[in-house]
Tab-separated table of C-alpha atoms in Angstrom:
chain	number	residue	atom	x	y	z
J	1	UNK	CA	0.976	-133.579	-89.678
J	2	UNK	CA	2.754	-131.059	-87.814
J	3	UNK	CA	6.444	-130.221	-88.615
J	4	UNK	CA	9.016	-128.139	-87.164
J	5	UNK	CA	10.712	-126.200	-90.241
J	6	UNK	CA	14.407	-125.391	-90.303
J	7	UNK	CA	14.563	-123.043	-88.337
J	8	UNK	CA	12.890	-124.539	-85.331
J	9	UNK	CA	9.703	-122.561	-85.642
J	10	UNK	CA	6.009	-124.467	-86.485
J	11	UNK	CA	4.629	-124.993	-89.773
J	12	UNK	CA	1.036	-124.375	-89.410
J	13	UNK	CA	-0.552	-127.633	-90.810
J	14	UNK	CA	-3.910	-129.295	-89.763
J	15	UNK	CA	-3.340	-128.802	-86.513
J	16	UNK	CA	-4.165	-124.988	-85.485
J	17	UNK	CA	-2.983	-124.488	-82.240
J	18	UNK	CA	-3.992	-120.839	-81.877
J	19	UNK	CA	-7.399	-122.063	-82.192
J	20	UNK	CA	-7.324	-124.576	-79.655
J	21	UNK	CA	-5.509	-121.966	-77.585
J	22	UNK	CA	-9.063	-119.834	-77.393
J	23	UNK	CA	-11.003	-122.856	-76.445
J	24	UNK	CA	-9.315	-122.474	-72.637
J	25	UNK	CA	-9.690	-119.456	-70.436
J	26	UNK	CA	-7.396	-120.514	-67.891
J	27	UNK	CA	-4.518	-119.477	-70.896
J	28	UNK	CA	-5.926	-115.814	-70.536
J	29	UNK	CA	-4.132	-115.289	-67.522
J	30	UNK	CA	-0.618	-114.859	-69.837
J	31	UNK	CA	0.831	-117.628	-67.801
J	32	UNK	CA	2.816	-120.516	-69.781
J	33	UNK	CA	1.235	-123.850	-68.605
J	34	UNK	CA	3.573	-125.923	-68.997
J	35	UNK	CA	2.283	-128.036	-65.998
J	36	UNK	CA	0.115	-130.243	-68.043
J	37	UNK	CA	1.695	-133.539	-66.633
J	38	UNK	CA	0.164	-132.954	-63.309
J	39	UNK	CA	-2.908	-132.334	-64.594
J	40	UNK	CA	-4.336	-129.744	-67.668
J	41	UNK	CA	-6.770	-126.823	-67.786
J	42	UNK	CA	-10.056	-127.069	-69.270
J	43	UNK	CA	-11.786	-125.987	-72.068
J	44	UNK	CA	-15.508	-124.197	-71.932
J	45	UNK	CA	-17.109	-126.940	-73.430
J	46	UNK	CA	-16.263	-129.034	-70.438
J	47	UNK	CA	-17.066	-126.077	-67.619
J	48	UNK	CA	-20.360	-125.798	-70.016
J	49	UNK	CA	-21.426	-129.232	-69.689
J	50	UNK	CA	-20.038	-129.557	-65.801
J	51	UNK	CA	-22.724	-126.729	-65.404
J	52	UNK	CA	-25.521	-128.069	-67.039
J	53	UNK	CA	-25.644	-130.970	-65.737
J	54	UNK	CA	-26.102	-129.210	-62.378
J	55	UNK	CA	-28.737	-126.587	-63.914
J	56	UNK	CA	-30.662	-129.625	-65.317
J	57	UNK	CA	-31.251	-130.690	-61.793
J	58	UNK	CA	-29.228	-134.473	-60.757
J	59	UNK	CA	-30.784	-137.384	-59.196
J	60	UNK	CA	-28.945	-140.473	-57.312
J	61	UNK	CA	-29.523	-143.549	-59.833
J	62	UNK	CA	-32.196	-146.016	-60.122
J	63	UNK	CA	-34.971	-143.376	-58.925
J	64	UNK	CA	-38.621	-143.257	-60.386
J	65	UNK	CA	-38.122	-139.232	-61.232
J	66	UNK	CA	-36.409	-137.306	-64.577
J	67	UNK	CA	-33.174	-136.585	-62.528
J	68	UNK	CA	-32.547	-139.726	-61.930
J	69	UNK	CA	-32.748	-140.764	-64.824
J	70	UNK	CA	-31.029	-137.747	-66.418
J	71	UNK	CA	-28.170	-138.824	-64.142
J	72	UNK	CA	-27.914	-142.582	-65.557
J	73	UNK	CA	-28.130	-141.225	-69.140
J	74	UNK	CA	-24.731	-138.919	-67.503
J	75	UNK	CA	-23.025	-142.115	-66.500
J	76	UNK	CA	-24.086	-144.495	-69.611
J	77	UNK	CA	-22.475	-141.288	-71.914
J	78	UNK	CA	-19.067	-140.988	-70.183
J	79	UNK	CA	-18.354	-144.690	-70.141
J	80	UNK	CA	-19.169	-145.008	-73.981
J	81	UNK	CA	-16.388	-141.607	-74.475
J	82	UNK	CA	-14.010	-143.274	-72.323
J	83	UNK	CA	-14.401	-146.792	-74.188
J	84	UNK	CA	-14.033	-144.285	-77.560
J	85	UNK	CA	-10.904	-142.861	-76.045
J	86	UNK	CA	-9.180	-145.998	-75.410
J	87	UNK	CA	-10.409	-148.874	-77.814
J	88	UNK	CA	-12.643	-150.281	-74.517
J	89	UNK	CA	-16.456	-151.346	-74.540
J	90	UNK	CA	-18.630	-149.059	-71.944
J	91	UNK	CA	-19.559	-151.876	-69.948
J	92	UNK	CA	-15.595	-152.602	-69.457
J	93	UNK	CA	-15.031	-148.759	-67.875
J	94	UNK	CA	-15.116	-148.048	-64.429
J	95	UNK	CA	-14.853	-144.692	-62.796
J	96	UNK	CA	-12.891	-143.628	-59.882
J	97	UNK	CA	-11.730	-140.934	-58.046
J	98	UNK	CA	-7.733	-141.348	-59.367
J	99	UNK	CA	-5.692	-143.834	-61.076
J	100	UNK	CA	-4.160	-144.486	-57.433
J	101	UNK	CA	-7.499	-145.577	-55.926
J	102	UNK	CA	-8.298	-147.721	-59.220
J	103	UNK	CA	-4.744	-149.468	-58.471
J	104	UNK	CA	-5.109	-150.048	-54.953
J	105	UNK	CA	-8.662	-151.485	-55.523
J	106	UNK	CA	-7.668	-153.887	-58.276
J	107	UNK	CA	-4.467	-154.637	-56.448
J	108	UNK	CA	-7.199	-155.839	-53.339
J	109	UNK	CA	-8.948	-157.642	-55.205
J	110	UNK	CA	-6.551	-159.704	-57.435
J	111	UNK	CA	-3.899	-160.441	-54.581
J	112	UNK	CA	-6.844	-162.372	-52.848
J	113	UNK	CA	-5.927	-165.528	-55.049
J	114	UNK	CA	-2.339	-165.132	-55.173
J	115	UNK	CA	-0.004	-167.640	-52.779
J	116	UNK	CA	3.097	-167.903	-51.705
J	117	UNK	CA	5.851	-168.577	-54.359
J	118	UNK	CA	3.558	-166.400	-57.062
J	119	UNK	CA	5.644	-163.469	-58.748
J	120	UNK	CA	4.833	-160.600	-59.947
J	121	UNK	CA	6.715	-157.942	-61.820
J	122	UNK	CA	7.123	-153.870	-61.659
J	123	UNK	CA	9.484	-151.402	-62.791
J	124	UNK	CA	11.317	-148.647	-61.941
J	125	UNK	CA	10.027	-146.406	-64.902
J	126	UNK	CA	6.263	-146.390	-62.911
J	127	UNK	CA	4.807	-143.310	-61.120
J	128	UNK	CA	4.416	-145.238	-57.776
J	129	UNK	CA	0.683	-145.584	-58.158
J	130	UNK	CA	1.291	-148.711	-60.156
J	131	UNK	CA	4.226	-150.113	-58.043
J	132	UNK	CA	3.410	-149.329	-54.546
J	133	UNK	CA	0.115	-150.858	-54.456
J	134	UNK	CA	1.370	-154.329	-55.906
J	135	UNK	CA	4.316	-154.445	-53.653
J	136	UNK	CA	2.024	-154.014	-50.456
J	137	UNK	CA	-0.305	-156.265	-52.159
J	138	UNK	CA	2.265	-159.096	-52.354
J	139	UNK	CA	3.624	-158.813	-49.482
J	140	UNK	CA	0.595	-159.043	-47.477
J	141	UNK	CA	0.282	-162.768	-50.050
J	142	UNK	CA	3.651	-163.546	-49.352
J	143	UNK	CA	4.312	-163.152	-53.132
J	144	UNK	CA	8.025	-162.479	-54.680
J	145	UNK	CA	7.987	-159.204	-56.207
J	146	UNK	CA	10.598	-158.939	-59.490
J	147	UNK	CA	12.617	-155.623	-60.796
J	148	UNK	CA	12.422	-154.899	-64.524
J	149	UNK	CA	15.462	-151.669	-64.201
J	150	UNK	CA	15.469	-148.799	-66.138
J	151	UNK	CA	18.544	-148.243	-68.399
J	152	UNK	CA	19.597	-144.837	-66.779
J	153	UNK	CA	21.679	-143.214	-69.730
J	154	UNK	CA	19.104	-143.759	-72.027
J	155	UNK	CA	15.980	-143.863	-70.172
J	156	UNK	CA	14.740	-146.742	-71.781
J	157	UNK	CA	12.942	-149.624	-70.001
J	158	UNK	CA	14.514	-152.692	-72.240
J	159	UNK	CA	11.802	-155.324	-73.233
J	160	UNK	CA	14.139	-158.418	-73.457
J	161	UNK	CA	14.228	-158.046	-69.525
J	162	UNK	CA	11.526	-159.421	-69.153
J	163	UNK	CA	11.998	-162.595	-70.823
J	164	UNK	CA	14.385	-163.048	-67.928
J	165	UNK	CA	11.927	-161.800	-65.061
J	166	UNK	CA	8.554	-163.509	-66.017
J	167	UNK	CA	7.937	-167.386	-65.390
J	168	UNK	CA	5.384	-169.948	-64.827
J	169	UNK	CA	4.726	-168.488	-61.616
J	170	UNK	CA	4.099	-164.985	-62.384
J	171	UNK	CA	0.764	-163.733	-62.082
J	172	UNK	CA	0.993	-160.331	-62.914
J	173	UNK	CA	3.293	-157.486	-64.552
J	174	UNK	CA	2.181	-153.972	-63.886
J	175	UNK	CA	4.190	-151.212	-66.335
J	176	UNK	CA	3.552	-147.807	-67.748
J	177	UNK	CA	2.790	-147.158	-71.771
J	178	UNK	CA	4.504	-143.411	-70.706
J	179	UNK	CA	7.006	-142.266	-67.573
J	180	UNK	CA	5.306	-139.266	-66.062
J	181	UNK	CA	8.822	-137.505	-66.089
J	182	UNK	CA	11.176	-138.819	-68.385
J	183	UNK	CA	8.550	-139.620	-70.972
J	184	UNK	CA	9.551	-143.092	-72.143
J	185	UNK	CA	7.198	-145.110	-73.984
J	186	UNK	CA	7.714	-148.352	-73.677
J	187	UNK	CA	7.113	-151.390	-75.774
J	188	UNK	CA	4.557	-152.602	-73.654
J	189	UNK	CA	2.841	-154.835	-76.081
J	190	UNK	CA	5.941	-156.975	-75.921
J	191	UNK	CA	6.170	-156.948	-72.318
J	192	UNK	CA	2.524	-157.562	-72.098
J	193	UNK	CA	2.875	-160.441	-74.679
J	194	UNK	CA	5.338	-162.451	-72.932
J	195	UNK	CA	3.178	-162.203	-69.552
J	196	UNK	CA	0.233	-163.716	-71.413
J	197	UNK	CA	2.451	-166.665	-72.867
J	198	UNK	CA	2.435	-167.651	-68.838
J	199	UNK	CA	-0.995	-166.974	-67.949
J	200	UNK	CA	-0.282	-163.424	-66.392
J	201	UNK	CA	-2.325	-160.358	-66.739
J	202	UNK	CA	-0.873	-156.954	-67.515
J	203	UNK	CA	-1.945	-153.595	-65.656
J	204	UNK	CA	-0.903	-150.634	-67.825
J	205	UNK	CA	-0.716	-147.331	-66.309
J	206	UNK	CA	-1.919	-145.098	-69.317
J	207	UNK	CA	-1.915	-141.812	-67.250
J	208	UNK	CA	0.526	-140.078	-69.009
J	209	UNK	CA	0.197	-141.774	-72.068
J	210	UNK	CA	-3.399	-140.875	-73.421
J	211	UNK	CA	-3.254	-137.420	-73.378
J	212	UNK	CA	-0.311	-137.659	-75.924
J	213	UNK	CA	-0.674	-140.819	-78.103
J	214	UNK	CA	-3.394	-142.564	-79.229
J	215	UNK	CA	-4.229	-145.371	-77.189
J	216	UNK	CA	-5.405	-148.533	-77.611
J	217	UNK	CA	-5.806	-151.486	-75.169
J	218	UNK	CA	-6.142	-154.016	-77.360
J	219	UNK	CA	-3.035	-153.295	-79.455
J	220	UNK	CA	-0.973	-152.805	-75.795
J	221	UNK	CA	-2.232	-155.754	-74.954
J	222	UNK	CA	-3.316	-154.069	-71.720
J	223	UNK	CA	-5.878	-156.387	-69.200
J	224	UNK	CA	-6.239	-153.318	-67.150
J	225	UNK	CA	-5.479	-149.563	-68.136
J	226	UNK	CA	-5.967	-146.859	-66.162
J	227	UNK	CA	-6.764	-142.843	-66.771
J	228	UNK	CA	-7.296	-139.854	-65.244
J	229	UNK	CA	-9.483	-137.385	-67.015
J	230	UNK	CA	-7.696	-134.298	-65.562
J	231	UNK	CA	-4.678	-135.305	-67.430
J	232	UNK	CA	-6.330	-134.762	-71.153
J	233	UNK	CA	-8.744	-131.379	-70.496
J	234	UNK	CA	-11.343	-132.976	-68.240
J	235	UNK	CA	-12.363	-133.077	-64.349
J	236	UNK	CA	-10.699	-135.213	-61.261
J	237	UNK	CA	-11.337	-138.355	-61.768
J	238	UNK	CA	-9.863	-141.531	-63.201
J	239	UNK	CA	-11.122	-144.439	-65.587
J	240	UNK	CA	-10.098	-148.182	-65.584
J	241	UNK	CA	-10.923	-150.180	-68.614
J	242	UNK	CA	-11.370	-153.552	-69.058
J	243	UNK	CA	-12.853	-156.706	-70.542
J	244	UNK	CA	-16.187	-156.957	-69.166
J	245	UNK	CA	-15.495	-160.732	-68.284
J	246	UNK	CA	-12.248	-160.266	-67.012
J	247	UNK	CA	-13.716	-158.095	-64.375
J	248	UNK	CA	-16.536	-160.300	-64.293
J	249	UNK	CA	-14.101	-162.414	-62.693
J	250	UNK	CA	-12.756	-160.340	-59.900
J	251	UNK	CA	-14.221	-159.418	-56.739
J	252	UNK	CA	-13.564	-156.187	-54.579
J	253	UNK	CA	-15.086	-155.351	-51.366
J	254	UNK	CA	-18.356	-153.615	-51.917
J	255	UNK	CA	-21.435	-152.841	-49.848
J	256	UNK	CA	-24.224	-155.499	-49.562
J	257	UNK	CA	-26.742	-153.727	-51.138
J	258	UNK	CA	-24.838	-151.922	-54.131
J	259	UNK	CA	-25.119	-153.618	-57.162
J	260	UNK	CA	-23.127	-157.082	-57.878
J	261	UNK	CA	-22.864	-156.413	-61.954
J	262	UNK	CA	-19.767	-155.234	-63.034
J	263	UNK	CA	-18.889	-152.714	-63.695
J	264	UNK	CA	-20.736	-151.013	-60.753
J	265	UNK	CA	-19.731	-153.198	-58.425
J	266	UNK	CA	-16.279	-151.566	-58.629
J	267	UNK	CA	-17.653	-147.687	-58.136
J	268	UNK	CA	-17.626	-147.249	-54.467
J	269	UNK	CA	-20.621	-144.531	-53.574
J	270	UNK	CA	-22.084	-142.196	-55.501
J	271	UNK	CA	-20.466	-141.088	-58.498
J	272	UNK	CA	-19.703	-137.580	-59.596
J	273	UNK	CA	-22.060	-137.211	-62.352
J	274	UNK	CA	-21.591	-133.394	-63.202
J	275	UNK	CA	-17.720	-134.614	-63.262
J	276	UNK	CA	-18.963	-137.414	-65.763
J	277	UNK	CA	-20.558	-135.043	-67.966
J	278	UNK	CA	-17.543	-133.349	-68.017
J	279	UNK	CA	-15.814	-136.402	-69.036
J	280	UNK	CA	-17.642	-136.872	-72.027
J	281	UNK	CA	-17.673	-133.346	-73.031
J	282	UNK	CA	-13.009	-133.799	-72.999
J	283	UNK	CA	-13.369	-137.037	-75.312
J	284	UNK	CA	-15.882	-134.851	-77.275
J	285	UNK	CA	-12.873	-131.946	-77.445
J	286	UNK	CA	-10.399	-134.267	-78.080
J	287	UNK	CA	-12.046	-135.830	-80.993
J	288	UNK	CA	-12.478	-132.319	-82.100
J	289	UNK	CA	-8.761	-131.225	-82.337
J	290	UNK	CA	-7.932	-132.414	-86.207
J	291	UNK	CA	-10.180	-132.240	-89.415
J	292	UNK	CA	-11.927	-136.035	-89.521
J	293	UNK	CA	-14.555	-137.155	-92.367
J	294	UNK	CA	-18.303	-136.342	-91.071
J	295	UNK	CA	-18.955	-139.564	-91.320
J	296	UNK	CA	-16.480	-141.093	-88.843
J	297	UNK	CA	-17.218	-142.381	-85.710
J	298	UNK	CA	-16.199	-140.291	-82.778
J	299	UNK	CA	-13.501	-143.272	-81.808
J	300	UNK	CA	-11.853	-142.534	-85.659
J	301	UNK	CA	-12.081	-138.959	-84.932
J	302	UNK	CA	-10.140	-139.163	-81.257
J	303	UNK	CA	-7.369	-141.350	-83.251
J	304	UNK	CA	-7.158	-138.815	-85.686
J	305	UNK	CA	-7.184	-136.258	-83.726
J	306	UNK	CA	-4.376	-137.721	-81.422
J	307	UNK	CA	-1.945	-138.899	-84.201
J	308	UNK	CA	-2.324	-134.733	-85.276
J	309	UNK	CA	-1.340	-134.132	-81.181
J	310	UNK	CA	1.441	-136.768	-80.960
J	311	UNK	CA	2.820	-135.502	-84.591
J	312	UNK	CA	2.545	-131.551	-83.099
J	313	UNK	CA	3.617	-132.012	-79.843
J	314	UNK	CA	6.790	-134.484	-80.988
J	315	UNK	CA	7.890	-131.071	-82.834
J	316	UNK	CA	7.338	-128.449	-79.806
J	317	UNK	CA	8.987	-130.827	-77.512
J	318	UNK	CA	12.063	-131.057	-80.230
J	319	UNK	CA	12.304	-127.446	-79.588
J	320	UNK	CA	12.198	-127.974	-75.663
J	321	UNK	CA	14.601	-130.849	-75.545
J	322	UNK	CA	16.923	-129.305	-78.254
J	323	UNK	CA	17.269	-126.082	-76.707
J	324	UNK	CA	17.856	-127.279	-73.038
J	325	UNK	CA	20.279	-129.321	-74.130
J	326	UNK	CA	22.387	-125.931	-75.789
J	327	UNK	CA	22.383	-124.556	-72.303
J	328	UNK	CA	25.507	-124.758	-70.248
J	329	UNK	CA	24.766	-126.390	-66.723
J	330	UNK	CA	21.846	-128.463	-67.523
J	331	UNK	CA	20.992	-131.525	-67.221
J	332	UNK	CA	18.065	-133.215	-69.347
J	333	UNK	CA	17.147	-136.990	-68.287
J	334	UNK	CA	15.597	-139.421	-70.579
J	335	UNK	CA	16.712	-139.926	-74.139
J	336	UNK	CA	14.365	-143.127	-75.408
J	337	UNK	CA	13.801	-143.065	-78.611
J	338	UNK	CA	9.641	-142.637	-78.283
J	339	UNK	CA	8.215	-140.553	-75.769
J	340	UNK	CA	5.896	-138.349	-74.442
J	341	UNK	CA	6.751	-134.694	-74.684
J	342	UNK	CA	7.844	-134.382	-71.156
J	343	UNK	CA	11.391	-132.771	-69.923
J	344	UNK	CA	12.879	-133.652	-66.774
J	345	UNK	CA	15.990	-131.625	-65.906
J	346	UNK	CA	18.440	-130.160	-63.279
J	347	UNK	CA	20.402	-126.916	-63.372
J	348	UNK	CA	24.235	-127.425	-61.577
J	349	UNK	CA	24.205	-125.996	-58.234
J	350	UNK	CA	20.669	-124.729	-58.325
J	351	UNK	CA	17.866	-126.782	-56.368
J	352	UNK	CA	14.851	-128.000	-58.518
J	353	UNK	CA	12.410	-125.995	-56.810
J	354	UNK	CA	14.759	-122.823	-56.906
J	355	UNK	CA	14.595	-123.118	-60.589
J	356	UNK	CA	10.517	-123.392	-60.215
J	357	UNK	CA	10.225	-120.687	-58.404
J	358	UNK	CA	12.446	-118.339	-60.742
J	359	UNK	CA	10.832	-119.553	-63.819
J	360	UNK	CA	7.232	-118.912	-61.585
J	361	UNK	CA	8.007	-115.323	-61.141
J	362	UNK	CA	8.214	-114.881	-65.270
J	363	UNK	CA	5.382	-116.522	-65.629
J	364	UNK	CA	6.015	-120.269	-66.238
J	365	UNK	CA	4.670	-122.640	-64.768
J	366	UNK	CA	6.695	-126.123	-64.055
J	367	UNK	CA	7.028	-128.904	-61.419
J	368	UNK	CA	10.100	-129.533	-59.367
J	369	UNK	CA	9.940	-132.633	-57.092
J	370	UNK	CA	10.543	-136.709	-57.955
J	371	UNK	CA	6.443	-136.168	-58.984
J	372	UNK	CA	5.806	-139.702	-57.830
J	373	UNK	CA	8.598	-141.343	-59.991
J	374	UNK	CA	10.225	-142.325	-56.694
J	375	UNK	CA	11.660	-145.183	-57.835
J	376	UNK	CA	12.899	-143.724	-61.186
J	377	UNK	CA	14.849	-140.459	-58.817
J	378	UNK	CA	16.270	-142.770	-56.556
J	379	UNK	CA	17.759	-144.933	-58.923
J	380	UNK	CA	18.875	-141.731	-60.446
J	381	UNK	CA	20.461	-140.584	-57.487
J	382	UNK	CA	17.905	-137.641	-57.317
J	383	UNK	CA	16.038	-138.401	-54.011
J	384	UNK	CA	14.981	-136.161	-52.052
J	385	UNK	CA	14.659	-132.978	-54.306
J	386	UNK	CA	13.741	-134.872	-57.132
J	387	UNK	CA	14.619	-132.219	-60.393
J	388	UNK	CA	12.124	-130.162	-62.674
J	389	UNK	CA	9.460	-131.116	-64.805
J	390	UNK	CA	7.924	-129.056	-67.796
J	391	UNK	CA	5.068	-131.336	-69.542
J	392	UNK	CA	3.599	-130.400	-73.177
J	393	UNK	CA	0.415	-130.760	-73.632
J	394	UNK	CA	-1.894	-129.795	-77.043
J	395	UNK	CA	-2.906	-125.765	-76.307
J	396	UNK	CA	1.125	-125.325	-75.270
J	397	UNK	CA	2.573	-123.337	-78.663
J	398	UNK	CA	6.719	-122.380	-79.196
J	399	UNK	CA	5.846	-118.621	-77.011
J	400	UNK	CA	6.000	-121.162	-73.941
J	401	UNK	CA	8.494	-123.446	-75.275
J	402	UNK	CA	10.723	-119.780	-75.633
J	403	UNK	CA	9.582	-118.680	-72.197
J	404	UNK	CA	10.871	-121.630	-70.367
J	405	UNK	CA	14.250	-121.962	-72.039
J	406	UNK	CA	14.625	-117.836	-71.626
J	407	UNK	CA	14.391	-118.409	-67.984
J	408	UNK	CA	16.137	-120.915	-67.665
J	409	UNK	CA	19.169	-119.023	-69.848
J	410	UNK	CA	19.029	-116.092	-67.058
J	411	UNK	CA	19.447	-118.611	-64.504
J	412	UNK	CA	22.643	-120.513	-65.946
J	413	UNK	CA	24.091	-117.192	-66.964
């Protein structure tokens, strides 16, 4: 694996980041992206295969014609890459277009056999897209909705909460396996363990966890996981993975005619199926990024190749974290002891999107904003401005680390 040496700087190990670096074109522009939390560029393998697809000629499904057909062979590919991705089966995958709409649609669904004096459980650390939707959910069931809190000086989400906050009653616990800001991770097989012992299912937000970690849904102990290509080098548009028979045993609204098998019966309309060819070709990248035996599957390969991204971006962000906190006047949240590489910080007297916009005009691209962690900058006390975001992803390298904590070093001056 990847190691920072003493110095700070990047021992080149079986990682090669300048190579992955010339897989994207977007990076030509000079511009440090360090964005990637709200969603990544792409490589030319995906923009290839996005293409083709549509110079192949695309049919809706179930015709009597090639296109058709070509476009069901689209579909069947990306939900075996997706299933590869994160330990699933391809008939447990269902596309949308984001990890919100997935929520919202599960959320439907499931609340339909909840009653009043059911419970179920969210937390603080959650992009809203896996709070919100519960909460209106239960409310419209007349179900009690529980707090697991954040512990704000550490930004860690403490498991033995939930001990407290989980009964006989309690139907369902929805948490993240990464904050989108302060980049906790975590232990959501715990969590997710003691919400089985009562019967309860777990929904796992893996949005900002798969791009960095490997993931695995069996091993979280996730009944639902959700996530969103864009986030890990592919098009818009979200997965949610499943057991086949758990779904089997939910029912959203749907159109008469569409198909009652899951998991269509979840995918509302025509999918994207360019978009899906684009899906496969990321998991396809992905699985690429690290040296794997020829023989291994391409699931072994996209573990590999994420423990090499976890291991390489754990030392970049080292760099990030370490040198923001040397800087007089800033502020850097989160301090768990696993997370993603993701930096969420404030500079004294400066607004958030001040500080975006001075470290846009040198060529660095961040987020300023609560970035949907609205519970999370509330409890914070960071509501309405919310503070700024810089999110590592696999082609960022130290130049952009450097970049970012130049600028911000004018700025504090």
């Amino acid at each position: 694996m990847t190691a920072g040496n003493g110095d700070g700087a990047l021992d080149r190990g079986p990682f090669d980041v300048a190579a992955v670096r010339a897989l994207y074109p977007a990076l030509a522009d000079g511009n440090a992206y360090l964005d990637g939390a709200a969603g990544t560029q792409v490589p030319f393998s995906v923009i290839d295969a996005i293409a083709a697809a549509y110079r192949g000629g695309l049919g809706n499904l179930d015709g009597a014609f090639a296109a058709s057909a070509r476009s069901g062979a689209i579909v069947a590919g990306a939900r075996a890459a997706v299933a590869d991705l994160v330990g699933a089966v391809p008939d447990g995958v269902v596309f949308g277009p984001s990890a919100t709409s997935l929520a919202y649609r599960i959320a439907d669904a499931l609340s339909r056999a909840w009653t009043p004096g059911d419970e179920i459980v969210v937390s603080r650390l959650d992009h809203d897209s896996n709070v919100r939707p519960w909460i209106q959910a239960a409310v419209r069931a007349g179900v009690t909705v529980k707090w697991a809190e954040v512990d704000l000086v550490t930004g860690e989400l403490p498991a033995a909460q939930y001990a407290e906050l989980i009964g006989p009653r309690t139907r369902l616990v929805a948490v993240t396996a990464a904050s989108n800001v302060i980049g906790t991770i975590p232990d959501v097989p715990a969590i997710a363990g003691l919400a089985h012992a009562v019967g309860g299912l777990c929904y796992v937000d893996g949005v900002h966890a798969t791009p960095h970690v490997p993931a695995d849904i069996t091993a979280l102990g996730a009944d639902f996981y959700t996530t969103s290509a864009y986030k890990w080098s592919g098009p818009h548009l979200a997965a949610l993975a499943a057991r086949p028979e758990l779904l089997g045993t939910v029912w959203p609204d749907k159109l008469a005619p569409s198909s009652n098998a899951v998991p269509w019966r979840f995918e509302r309309g025509t999918l994207p199926f360019a978009d899906l060819a684009g899906v496969t070709a990321a998991v396809d990248h992905l699985a690429a990024l690290a040296p794997s035996a020829p023989s291994a599957s391409r699931r072994e390969r996209v573990l590999a190749s994420m423990a090499a991204v976890e291991a390489y971006e754990a030392a970049l962000f080292a760099r990030l974290a370490g040198g923001l906190a040397r800087l007089d006047r800033v502020t850097l949240y989160g301090k768990a002891a696993r997370r993603a590489p993701t930096a969420f910080f404030g500079v004294a007297d400066v607004t958030p999107r001040t500080v975006a916009e001075h470290l846009a005009a040198r060529g660095v691209n961040v987020w300023d904003g609560d970035n949907y962690a609205y519970e999370l900058c509330t409890a914070l006390g960071l509501e309405p401005d919310g503070a700024v975001r810089a999110g590592l992803v696999h082609y960022n390298d130290a130049s952009d680390v450097d970049r970012l904590l130049e600028g911000v070093a004018d700025l504090v001056k």
